[in-house]
Amino acid sequence: MLLVFFVPYCALRNLPIYRPPTLRYSFQISKVTQLPHSTDGVTISLWQQTVAPIDFPALKTNATTEICVIGGGIAGLTSAYLLLREGKKVMVLDDSPIGDGQTGRTSAHLTAAVDDRFLAIKKMHGDEAAKICYESHTAGIALIEKIAADEKIDCDFARIDGYLFAVPSDKPGYLQEELAAARDAGTGAEMMDRAPLDFNTGPAIKFHRQARFHPQKYLAGLCKAIEKLGGKIYCNTRVTDAQGSDPAKGEKCKVTTASEIEVSADAVVVATNTPTPINDWAGIYTKQACYRSYVVGCLVPKGSVTDALYWDTGEPAALTRLRPYHYIRIDSSIDDEKHDVLLVGGADHKTGQPEGDESPFDELAAWVAKRFPKVNKPTFRWSGQVNEPEDAIAFIGHAPPPSRTSTASPATAAWA
């Protein structure tokens, strides 16, 4: 499922899109073979193997700050960075090292070609909502590009095209309908005879100026920038409760950790993969479902696969999640002059409910072998978790009842 960061659908939730301004950082690449503190299984992503998750000290005493950000993934760190740029005093809390969570387990597609498809968004929410979805995703990519440039973050960011192609079971004309909906949303997409892959994809919708990057390198750069701006980051600090402020009583927001340490803040941003272990705001857990998505990485001759993003339709115009789509990209970050890594993801299923007898990794390996017969067996394999909102719109905005507590994409219609 496709990855979209921080500002997806923000206009639907009436959140501002920030445009910050400059700094510098450096980090060392290291080979990682295990994540001793990981809370997300035993697999390690390509990104985590090349840039280790960053461990900060735990919060040991009660503290006071203007803004407390819960979650040190890309949504939380971006929120912290932008708030620091606004002159706020910011503290970030995470229960594990930075990069150990879902940001470090993506396949790092940066795209405005929403994976619930424009046709479905249009049918559920209307033309204007589909347009806002596209514009906010586009703004999110531009924000990452700008921060990387301003902060001199060498994270392999590049603008590349994306291609959506159909599967044989699609109804006739589906791809044309999706193209029309995408154009109505303002994408400027166009139909091509095929995607530039070795196997014949058939007609494909081309989305211009999408992007890809190395998420661990980007997180490392954000951490450096946050520290230079005076922000504080604490890891191994599990938050168990977050309460909004009560201005009438003069009470500030209160965040409580598993160690019974309290943080008092003017405002709290919850930017976790899901807020439900912290607080069940308006039954959010009943409005989303947890899915596991898988990625395999295979060595291919350098330059043999066109650097672009690729997706098949998988489940045309439906949100049933019965038939997950495949997502493909290439990566060149490994220390190998002769090879790139072909990353292929998919085989999604509801968490704890795998389908069939074949393992998801084997299913993906078989899919790759059929379409890329010269590719070796997977060298990398990992999985991650995504929370799918029932209406395909991420939960971003103030938590009910009205308070100074906000959610920043704890559930997104995207992973990859």
Coordinates of C-alpha atoms in Angstrom, one line a residue:
M1 CA 0.0 0.0 0.0
L2 CA 1.4 3.3 -0.9
L3 CA 3.2 5.7 1.3
V4 CA 2.0 9.3 1.6
F5 CA 3.5 11.5 4.3
F6 CA 2.2 14.0 6.8
V7 CA -0.1 16.2 4.6
P8 CA -2.3 13.6 2.8
Y9 CA -5.9 14.9 2.7
C10 CA -5.0 17.7 5.1
A11 CA -7.3 20.2 3.4
L12 CA -10.2 17.9 4.1
R13 CA -9.4 18.2 7.8
N14 CA -8.7 22.0 7.6
L15 CA -5.1 21.7 8.5
P16 CA -2.6 24.2 7.1
I17 CA 0.1 23.2 4.7
Y18 CA 3.4 24.6 5.9
R19 CA 6.2 26.1 3.8
P20 CA 9.4 26.3 6.0
P21 CA 12.9 27.6 5.2
T22 CA 18.1 25.9 6.0
L23 CA 20.6 23.7 8.0
R24 CA 23.1 20.9 7.6
Y25 CA 23.7 17.5 9.0
S26 CA 25.7 14.3 8.5
F27 CA 25.3 10.7 9.4
Q28 CA 27.1 7.4 9.0
I29 CA 25.8 4.5 7.0
S30 CA 26.1 1.2 8.9
K31 CA 25.2 -2.4 8.2
V32 CA 22.5 -3.7 10.4
T33 CA 21.6 -7.4 10.8
Q34 CA 19.2 -7.2 13.7
L35 CA 17.0 -4.7 15.5
P36 CA 17.2 -5.7 19.2
H37 CA 14.5 -3.3 20.4
S38 CA 12.1 -3.7 17.5
T39 CA 8.4 -4.0 18.3
D40 CA 7.5 -4.9 14.8
G41 CA 8.7 -8.5 14.2
V42 CA 11.9 -10.0 13.1
T43 CA 12.3 -8.8 9.5
I44 CA 14.5 -5.8 8.7
S45 CA 14.0 -3.5 5.8
L46 CA 16.6 -2.6 3.2
W47 CA 16.5 0.9 4.6
Q48 CA 17.1 -0.3 8.2
Q49 CA 20.0 -2.5 7.0
T50 CA 21.8 0.4 5.4
V51 CA 21.0 3.1 8.0
A52 CA 20.4 1.9 11.5
P53 CA 17.5 3.2 13.6
I54 CA 18.6 6.1 15.8
D55 CA 18.3 5.6 19.6
F56 CA 17.8 8.6 21.8
P57 CA 17.7 8.5 25.7
A58 CA 14.4 7.8 27.4
L59 CA 12.5 10.5 29.2
K60 CA 13.4 10.0 32.9
T61 CA 11.6 12.9 34.7
N62 CA 8.4 14.9 34.5
A63 CA 8.6 17.7 31.9
T64 CA 6.9 20.8 30.5
T65 CA 6.9 21.9 26.9
E66 CA 4.8 23.9 24.5
I67 CA 4.1 21.1 22.1
C68 CA 4.5 17.4 22.8
V69 CA 4.6 15.2 19.7
I70 CA 3.9 11.5 20.2
G71 CA 5.5 9.4 17.5
G72 CA 8.9 9.7 15.9
G73 CA 8.1 8.6 12.4
I74 CA 7.9 10.9 9.4
A75 CA 4.6 12.4 10.4
G76 CA 5.8 13.2 14.0
L77 CA 9.2 14.4 13.1
T78 CA 7.9 16.6 10.3
S79 CA 5.3 18.1 12.7
A80 CA 8.1 18.8 15.2
Y81 CA 10.3 20.3 12.6
L82 CA 7.7 22.6 11.3
L83 CA 6.6 23.7 14.8
L84 CA 10.2 24.5 15.7
R85 CA 10.4 26.6 12.6
E86 CA 7.4 28.5 14.0
G87 CA 9.4 29.2 17.1
K88 CA 7.7 26.6 19.4
K89 CA 9.3 24.6 22.1
V90 CA 8.8 21.0 21.0
M91 CA 9.4 17.5 22.6
V92 CA 9.1 14.2 20.6
L93 CA 8.3 10.9 22.4
D94 CA 8.6 7.5 20.8
D95 CA 8.5 4.0 22.3
S96 CA 11.4 2.7 20.2
P97 CA 14.4 4.0 18.2
I98 CA 13.7 6.5 15.4
G99 CA 13.2 4.5 12.1
D100 CA 12.2 1.3 13.9
G101 CA 8.5 1.9 13.0
Q102 CA 6.5 1.9 9.8
T103 CA 8.4 4.8 8.1
G104 CA 11.4 2.5 8.1
R105 CA 9.3 -0.4 6.7
T106 CA 7.8 1.3 3.7
S107 CA 9.0 0.8 0.1
A108 CA 9.2 4.6 -0.1
H109 CA 7.0 5.5 -3.0
L110 CA 6.1 9.2 -2.8
T111 CA 3.0 9.6 -4.9
A112 CA -0.1 11.6 -5.5
A113 CA -1.7 8.7 -7.4
V114 CA -3.8 7.7 -4.4
D115 CA -3.9 3.9 -3.9
D116 CA -7.7 3.9 -3.2
R117 CA -7.9 5.3 -6.7
F118 CA -9.5 8.5 -7.8
L119 CA -12.6 6.8 -9.1
A120 CA -13.4 5.4 -5.7
I121 CA -12.6 8.6 -3.9
K122 CA -14.8 10.5 -6.3
K123 CA -17.7 8.0 -5.8
M124 CA -17.4 8.2 -2.0
H125 CA -16.7 11.9 -1.5
G126 CA -17.2 13.8 -4.7
D127 CA -15.1 15.6 -7.3
E128 CA -13.8 18.3 -4.9
A129 CA -12.6 15.8 -2.4
A130 CA -10.7 13.9 -5.1
K131 CA -9.1 17.1 -6.2
I132 CA -8.1 18.0 -2.6
C133 CA -6.6 14.5 -2.2
Y134 CA -4.4 15.0 -5.2
E135 CA -3.4 18.5 -4.3
S136 CA -2.5 17.6 -0.7
H137 CA -0.5 14.5 -1.7
T138 CA 1.3 16.6 -4.2
A139 CA 2.0 19.2 -1.5
G140 CA 3.3 16.5 0.8
I141 CA 5.9 15.4 -1.8
A142 CA 6.9 19.0 -2.4
L143 CA 7.4 19.5 1.3
I144 CA 9.7 16.5 1.6
E145 CA 11.6 17.8 -1.4
K146 CA 11.9 21.3 0.1
I147 CA 13.0 20.1 3.6
A148 CA 15.6 17.8 2.0
A149 CA 17.0 20.7 0.0
D150 CA 16.9 23.2 2.8
E151 CA 18.5 20.9 5.3
K152 CA 21.0 19.4 2.9
I153 CA 19.6 15.9 3.6
D154 CA 21.2 13.4 1.1
C155 CA 18.3 11.0 1.1
D156 CA 18.3 9.8 -2.5
F157 CA 15.2 12.0 -3.3
A158 CA 14.4 12.0 -7.0
R159 CA 11.4 13.0 -9.1
I160 CA 10.3 10.1 -11.2
D161 CA 7.2 9.1 -13.1
G162 CA 4.6 6.6 -11.9
Y163 CA 2.6 4.0 -13.9
L164 CA -0.7 2.3 -13.1
F165 CA -1.5 -0.7 -15.2
A166 CA -4.5 -3.0 -15.1
V167 CA -4.8 -6.7 -14.1
P168 CA -6.6 -9.2 -16.4
S169 CA -9.6 -9.4 -14.2
D170 CA -10.4 -5.7 -14.4
K171 CA -13.7 -4.9 -16.1
P172 CA -13.3 -3.5 -19.7
G173 CA -12.7 0.2 -19.6
Y174 CA -11.8 0.5 -16.0
L175 CA -8.4 2.0 -16.6
Q176 CA -10.0 4.6 -18.9
E177 CA -12.5 5.5 -16.1
E178 CA -9.7 5.8 -13.6
L179 CA -7.8 8.1 -16.0
A180 CA -10.8 10.3 -16.4
A181 CA -11.3 10.5 -12.7
A182 CA -7.5 11.3 -12.2
R183 CA -7.7 14.0 -14.8
D184 CA -10.8 15.5 -13.2
A185 CA -8.7 15.7 -10.0
G186 CA -6.1 17.8 -11.8
T187 CA -3.3 15.2 -12.1
G188 CA -2.4 15.8 -15.7
A189 CA -2.1 12.0 -16.1
E190 CA -2.0 10.4 -19.6
M191 CA -2.5 7.0 -21.1
M192 CA 0.5 5.2 -22.4
D193 CA 0.7 2.0 -24.5
R194 CA 2.5 0.3 -21.7
A195 CA 4.7 0.9 -18.6
P196 CA 8.5 0.7 -19.3
L197 CA 9.0 -2.7 -17.8
D198 CA 10.4 -6.0 -19.3
F199 CA 7.0 -7.7 -19.2
N200 CA 4.1 -6.4 -21.2
T201 CA 1.8 -4.5 -18.8
G202 CA -0.6 -3.4 -21.4
P203 CA -1.9 0.2 -21.3
A204 CA -0.8 2.2 -18.3
I205 CA -1.7 5.6 -16.8
K206 CA 1.4 7.8 -16.5
F207 CA 1.5 10.1 -13.5
H208 CA 4.2 12.7 -13.9
R209 CA 6.7 14.0 -11.3
Q210 CA 6.1 11.5 -8.5
A211 CA 9.1 10.7 -6.3
R212 CA 11.2 8.2 -4.3
F213 CA 13.7 8.5 -1.5
H214 CA 15.5 6.6 1.3
P215 CA 13.3 7.0 4.4
Q216 CA 16.0 6.2 7.0
K217 CA 18.4 8.8 5.6
Y218 CA 15.6 11.3 5.6
L219 CA 14.6 10.6 9.2
A220 CA 18.3 10.9 10.2
G221 CA 18.4 14.3 8.6
L222 CA 15.2 15.4 10.3
C223 CA 16.6 14.4 13.7
K224 CA 19.7 16.5 13.1
A225 CA 17.6 19.5 12.1
I226 CA 15.2 19.1 15.0
E227 CA 18.2 19.0 17.5
K228 CA 19.8 22.1 15.9
L229 CA 16.5 24.0 16.3
G230 CA 16.4 23.1 20.0
G231 CA 13.9 20.3 19.8
K232 CA 14.1 17.3 22.2
I233 CA 13.7 13.7 21.1
Y234 CA 13.2 10.8 23.6
C235 CA 13.0 7.1 22.6
N236 CA 12.1 4.0 24.7
T237 CA 9.4 6.2 26.1
R238 CA 6.0 4.6 25.7
V239 CA 3.0 6.9 26.0
T240 CA -0.1 5.3 27.5
D241 CA -2.4 8.3 27.7
A242 CA -2.9 11.7 26.3
Q243 CA -5.5 14.2 27.6
G244 CA -6.5 17.5 26.0
S245 CA -6.4 20.8 27.8
D246 CA -9.3 22.5 29.6
P247 CA -8.9 26.2 29.2
A248 CA -11.9 26.9 31.4
K249 CA -10.1 25.3 34.3
G250 CA -6.7 26.5 33.3
E251 CA -5.5 22.9 32.8
K252 CA -2.9 22.1 30.2
C253 CA -2.6 18.9 28.1
K254 CA -1.2 16.0 29.9
V255 CA 0.8 13.1 28.5
T256 CA 1.5 10.0 30.6
T257 CA 4.1 7.3 29.9
A258 CA 4.2 3.7 30.9
S259 CA 6.7 4.7 33.6
E260 CA 4.1 7.1 35.0
I261 CA 6.2 10.1 33.9
E262 CA 4.0 13.1 33.0
V263 CA 4.5 15.8 30.3
S264 CA 2.6 19.0 30.6
A265 CA 2.0 20.8 27.2
D266 CA 0.0 23.6 25.6
A267 CA -0.8 21.2 22.8
V268 CA -0.2 17.5 21.9
V269 CA 0.2 16.0 18.4
V270 CA -0.5 12.2 18.2
A271 CA 1.4 11.0 15.2
T272 CA 1.4 7.2 15.8
N273 CA 0.6 4.4 13.5
T274 CA -2.7 4.2 15.4
P275 CA -3.8 6.3 18.4
T276 CA -6.0 3.6 20.0
P277 CA -3.5 2.2 22.5
I278 CA -3.2 5.8 23.8
N279 CA -6.8 7.0 23.6
D280 CA -9.9 5.9 21.8
W281 CA -11.0 9.2 20.4
A282 CA -14.6 8.8 19.0
G283 CA -14.0 5.0 18.5
I284 CA -11.3 5.5 15.9
Y285 CA -10.4 1.8 16.1
T286 CA -13.9 1.0 14.8
K287 CA -13.3 3.2 11.7
Q288 CA -10.2 1.5 10.5
A289 CA -8.7 -1.9 9.9
C290 CA -5.2 -3.1 10.3
Y291 CA -3.4 -4.7 7.3
R292 CA 0.0 -6.3 6.9
S293 CA 1.9 -5.5 3.7
Y294 CA 5.0 -7.3 2.4
V295 CA 8.1 -6.4 0.3
V296 CA 10.8 -8.5 -1.3
G297 CA 14.0 -7.1 -2.8
C298 CA 15.9 -8.8 -5.6
L299 CA 19.2 -7.9 -7.1
V300 CA 19.1 -6.9 -10.8
P301 CA 21.8 -5.6 -13.1
K302 CA 22.4 -1.9 -12.5
G303 CA 20.3 0.2 -14.9
S304 CA 18.3 -2.7 -16.2
V305 CA 15.0 -1.5 -14.7
T306 CA 13.7 2.0 -15.5
D307 CA 13.7 4.2 -12.4
A308 CA 10.0 4.8 -11.9
L309 CA 7.1 3.8 -9.7
Y310 CA 4.8 1.0 -10.8
W311 CA 1.5 -0.3 -9.5
D312 CA -1.1 -2.7 -10.8
T313 CA -4.8 -2.0 -10.1
G314 CA -5.2 -5.1 -8.0
E315 CA -8.7 -4.3 -6.9
P316 CA -10.5 -2.1 -9.3
A317 CA -12.7 0.6 -7.9
A318 CA -13.2 -1.3 -4.6
L319 CA -12.3 -0.9 -1.0
T320 CA -12.9 -4.5 0.0
R321 CA -9.2 -5.2 0.3
L322 CA -9.8 -8.7 -1.0
R323 CA -7.2 -8.5 -3.8
P324 CA -4.2 -6.3 -2.9
Y325 CA -2.2 -4.7 -5.6
H326 CA 1.5 -4.9 -6.3
Y327 CA 3.9 -1.9 -6.1
I328 CA 7.3 -1.8 -7.7
R329 CA 10.3 0.5 -7.7
I330 CA 14.1 0.3 -8.0
D331 CA 16.7 1.3 -5.4
S332 CA 20.4 2.0 -5.8
S333 CA 21.5 2.7 -2.2
I334 CA 23.3 -0.6 -1.6
D335 CA 27.1 -0.7 -1.8
D336 CA 27.2 -2.6 -5.1
E337 CA 28.5 -1.2 -8.4
K338 CA 26.9 -3.9 -10.5
H339 CA 23.4 -4.2 -9.0
D340 CA 20.3 -2.3 -8.1
V341 CA 17.5 -3.7 -5.9
L342 CA 14.1 -4.4 -7.5
L343 CA 11.6 -3.8 -4.7
V344 CA 8.2 -5.5 -5.1
G345 CA 5.5 -5.2 -2.5
G346 CA 1.9 -6.5 -2.0
A347 CA 0.3 -9.7 -0.7
D348 CA -1.6 -7.6 1.9
H349 CA -4.0 -9.2 4.3
K350 CA -5.7 -8.2 7.5
T351 CA -3.3 -8.4 10.4
G352 CA -3.4 -11.9 11.8
Q353 CA -5.5 -13.2 9.0
P354 CA -3.3 -14.5 6.2
E355 CA -5.0 -16.0 3.2
G356 CA -4.1 -19.3 1.6
D357 CA -1.3 -21.8 2.4
E358 CA 1.5 -19.9 0.6
S359 CA 3.5 -17.4 2.7
P360 CA 3.2 -13.7 1.5
F361 CA 6.9 -13.6 0.8
D362 CA 6.8 -16.7 -1.4
E363 CA 3.7 -15.3 -3.2
L364 CA 5.6 -12.2 -4.0
A365 CA 8.7 -14.1 -5.1
A366 CA 6.6 -16.2 -7.5
W367 CA 5.0 -13.1 -8.9
V368 CA 8.5 -11.6 -9.5
A369 CA 9.9 -14.8 -11.0
K370 CA 7.0 -14.9 -13.5
R371 CA 7.5 -11.4 -14.8
F372 CA 11.3 -10.9 -14.3
P373 CA 12.6 -14.4 -15.1
K374 CA 16.3 -13.4 -15.0
V375 CA 16.0 -12.0 -11.5
N376 CA 17.6 -14.0 -8.6
K377 CA 15.7 -15.1 -5.5
P378 CA 14.9 -12.3 -3.0
T379 CA 17.9 -10.9 -1.0
F380 CA 15.7 -8.7 1.1
R381 CA 12.3 -9.3 2.7
W382 CA 10.3 -7.4 5.2
S383 CA 6.8 -6.4 6.2
G384 CA 5.0 -3.5 7.8
Q385 CA 1.6 -2.5 9.1
V386 CA -0.9 0.0 7.7
N387 CA -4.3 1.1 9.1
E388 CA -6.9 1.6 6.5
P389 CA -9.7 4.1 7.3
E390 CA -13.1 2.9 6.2
D391 CA -13.7 5.9 4.0
A392 CA -10.1 6.1 2.5
I393 CA -9.5 9.5 4.2
A394 CA -6.8 9.7 6.8
F395 CA -7.6 10.8 10.3
I396 CA -5.9 14.2 10.6
G397 CA -7.2 17.0 12.7
H398 CA -8.4 17.9 16.2
A399 CA -9.4 15.0 18.4
P400 CA -13.0 15.1 19.7
P401 CA -14.1 16.7 21.9
P402 CA -12.5 20.0 20.9
S403 CA -9.1 20.3 22.7
R404 CA -5.5 21.2 22.0
T405 CA -4.9 17.6 21.1
S406 CA -4.5 16.7 17.4
T407 CA -3.9 13.6 15.3
A408 CA -1.5 13.7 12.4
S409 CA -2.1 10.8 10.1
P410 CA -2.3 8.0 12.6
A411 CA -4.3 6.1 10.0
T412 CA -3.6 6.6 6.4
A413 CA -4.9 5.2 3.1
A414 CA -1.3 4.4 2.2
W415 CA 1.8 2.5 3.1
A416 CA 4.2 1.4 0.4

